[in-house]
């Protein structure tokens, strides 16, 4: 699930709806997924999300349930559901402009993550192999491109090029 500053609590979690003169709770995208046993829910770029959406997520991560404010109904996360947050800023936001629109996430949300895994770039050998396979370019050329990308990343990590980071997508 992509999340952005336009994603509302109602869209993400749900809202009251009306039909035939009665009102009822209608699950949003996230709660629909939470009801599916053994679902893996990937929330992409949560640091681009609204604070109210992320605060509502706190309760689900803490207690594995969502309480519908309007009715008091408790919606339990189904058995085996895994909730994964993937964020380029590790929840810390970005002031460089590299990840425009991201914000620092509340530490109360970050502390509810049961595991934090930093995923780095593949080895130079793996990147060379992928680049060659995807483009058909000769391996020596791909090796030189990967070496250049590595130097750019090192400059970024040293703070010498804060807006420069290169991946195979670029």
CSV table of C-alpha atoms in Angstrom, one decimal, residues 25-133:
chain,number,residue,atom,x,y,z
A,25,UNK,CA,-18.8,0.6,9.3
A,26,UNK,CA,-16.9,0.1,6.0
A,27,UNK,CA,-13.4,-1.1,6.2
A,28,UNK,CA,-10.6,0.9,4.5
A,29,UNK,CA,-7.9,-0.8,2.5
A,30,UNK,CA,-5.6,-1.5,5.5
A,31,UNK,CA,-8.3,-3.1,7.6
A,32,UNK,CA,-9.6,-5.2,4.8
A,33,UNK,CA,-6.1,-6.6,4.5
A,34,UNK,CA,-5.8,-7.0,8.3
A,35,UNK,CA,-8.8,-9.3,8.2
A,36,UNK,CA,-7.1,-11.7,5.8
A,37,UNK,CA,-5.2,-14.5,7.6
A,38,UNK,CA,-1.5,-14.7,6.8
A,39,UNK,CA,-1.6,-11.6,4.7
A,40,UNK,CA,1.7,-9.6,4.3
A,41,UNK,CA,0.8,-5.9,4.4
A,42,UNK,CA,3.5,-3.7,2.9
A,43,UNK,CA,3.1,0.0,3.7
A,44,UNK,CA,5.4,1.8,1.3
A,45,UNK,CA,7.0,5.1,2.3
A,46,UNK,CA,5.1,5.8,5.6
A,47,UNK,CA,7.2,8.9,6.2
A,48,UNK,CA,5.3,10.5,3.4
A,49,UNK,CA,2.0,9.8,5.3
A,50,UNK,CA,-0.1,12.1,7.4
A,51,UNK,CA,0.5,12.2,11.1
A,52,UNK,CA,-3.1,11.2,11.9
A,53,UNK,CA,-2.9,8.1,9.8
A,54,UNK,CA,0.4,7.1,11.4
A,55,UNK,CA,-0.9,7.7,14.9
A,56,UNK,CA,-3.9,5.5,14.2
A,57,UNK,CA,-1.5,2.8,13.1
A,58,UNK,CA,0.2,2.9,16.5
A,59,UNK,CA,-2.7,1.0,18.1
A,60,UNK,CA,-2.8,-1.7,15.5
A,61,UNK,CA,0.9,-2.3,15.8
A,62,UNK,CA,0.8,-2.3,19.6
A,63,UNK,CA,-2.4,-4.3,20.3
A,64,UNK,CA,-3.0,-6.0,17.0
A,65,UNK,CA,-6.5,-4.5,16.9
A,66,UNK,CA,-8.3,-1.4,15.7
A,67,UNK,CA,-11.1,0.1,17.7
A,68,UNK,CA,-13.7,1.8,15.5
A,69,UNK,CA,-14.2,5.2,17.2
A,70,UNK,CA,-17.8,5.5,16.1
A,71,UNK,CA,-19.1,2.1,17.3
A,72,UNK,CA,-16.5,0.7,19.7
A,73,UNK,CA,-16.2,-2.4,17.6
A,74,UNK,CA,-12.8,-4.1,18.0
A,75,UNK,CA,-11.3,-5.4,14.7
A,76,UNK,CA,-8.6,-7.9,15.5
A,77,UNK,CA,-5.7,-8.4,13.1
A,78,UNK,CA,-6.1,-11.9,11.7
A,79,UNK,CA,-3.8,-14.8,12.5
A,80,UNK,CA,-0.4,-14.7,10.9
A,81,UNK,CA,-0.8,-11.2,9.4
A,82,UNK,CA,2.6,-9.4,9.0
A,83,UNK,CA,2.7,-5.7,8.8
A,84,UNK,CA,5.9,-4.3,7.1
A,85,UNK,CA,6.9,-0.7,6.7
A,86,UNK,CA,9.4,0.1,4.0
A,87,UNK,CA,10.9,3.6,4.1
A,88,UNK,CA,13.9,5.1,2.3
A,89,UNK,CA,14.5,7.5,5.3
A,90,UNK,CA,14.2,4.8,8.0
A,91,UNK,CA,11.4,7.0,9.5
A,92,UNK,CA,13.7,9.9,10.0
A,93,UNK,CA,12.5,12.1,7.1
A,94,UNK,CA,14.8,13.9,4.8
A,95,UNK,CA,15.9,17.6,4.7
A,96,UNK,CA,18.1,17.2,1.6
A,97,UNK,CA,15.3,17.1,-0.9
A,98,UNK,CA,16.4,13.6,-2.0
A,99,UNK,CA,13.1,12.2,-0.7
A,100,UNK,CA,10.9,15.2,-1.0
A,101,UNK,CA,7.6,15.2,1.0
A,102,UNK,CA,8.9,12.9,3.7
A,103,UNK,CA,8.7,13.8,7.4
A,104,UNK,CA,10.3,12.5,10.5
A,105,UNK,CA,8.0,9.8,11.9
A,106,UNK,CA,6.9,9.8,15.6
A,107,UNK,CA,9.2,7.7,17.7
A,108,UNK,CA,6.2,6.0,19.3
A,109,UNK,CA,5.4,4.4,15.9
A,110,UNK,CA,9.1,3.5,15.2
A,111,UNK,CA,9.4,1.9,18.6
A,112,UNK,CA,6.5,-0.4,17.8
A,113,UNK,CA,8.4,-2.1,15.0
A,114,UNK,CA,9.4,-5.6,16.2
A,115,UNK,CA,12.3,-5.7,13.9
A,116,UNK,CA,14.2,-3.1,11.9
A,117,UNK,CA,16.2,-4.3,8.9
A,118,UNK,CA,18.4,-2.0,6.9
A,119,UNK,CA,18.7,-3.2,3.3
A,120,UNK,CA,21.8,-2.0,1.5
A,121,UNK,CA,22.8,-2.3,-2.1
A,122,UNK,CA,23.8,-5.6,-3.6
A,123,UNK,CA,27.5,-6.5,-4.1
A,124,UNK,CA,29.3,-4.9,-7.1
A,125,UNK,CA,29.4,-8.4,-8.7
A,126,UNK,CA,25.6,-8.8,-8.4
A,127,UNK,CA,24.9,-5.3,-9.6
A,128,UNK,CA,27.1,-5.8,-12.6
A,129,UNK,CA,25.4,-9.1,-13.4
A,130,UNK,CA,21.9,-7.5,-13.2
A,131,UNK,CA,22.9,-4.4,-15.2
A,132,UNK,CA,24.3,-6.6,-18.0
A,133,UNK,CA,21.3,-8.9,-18.0
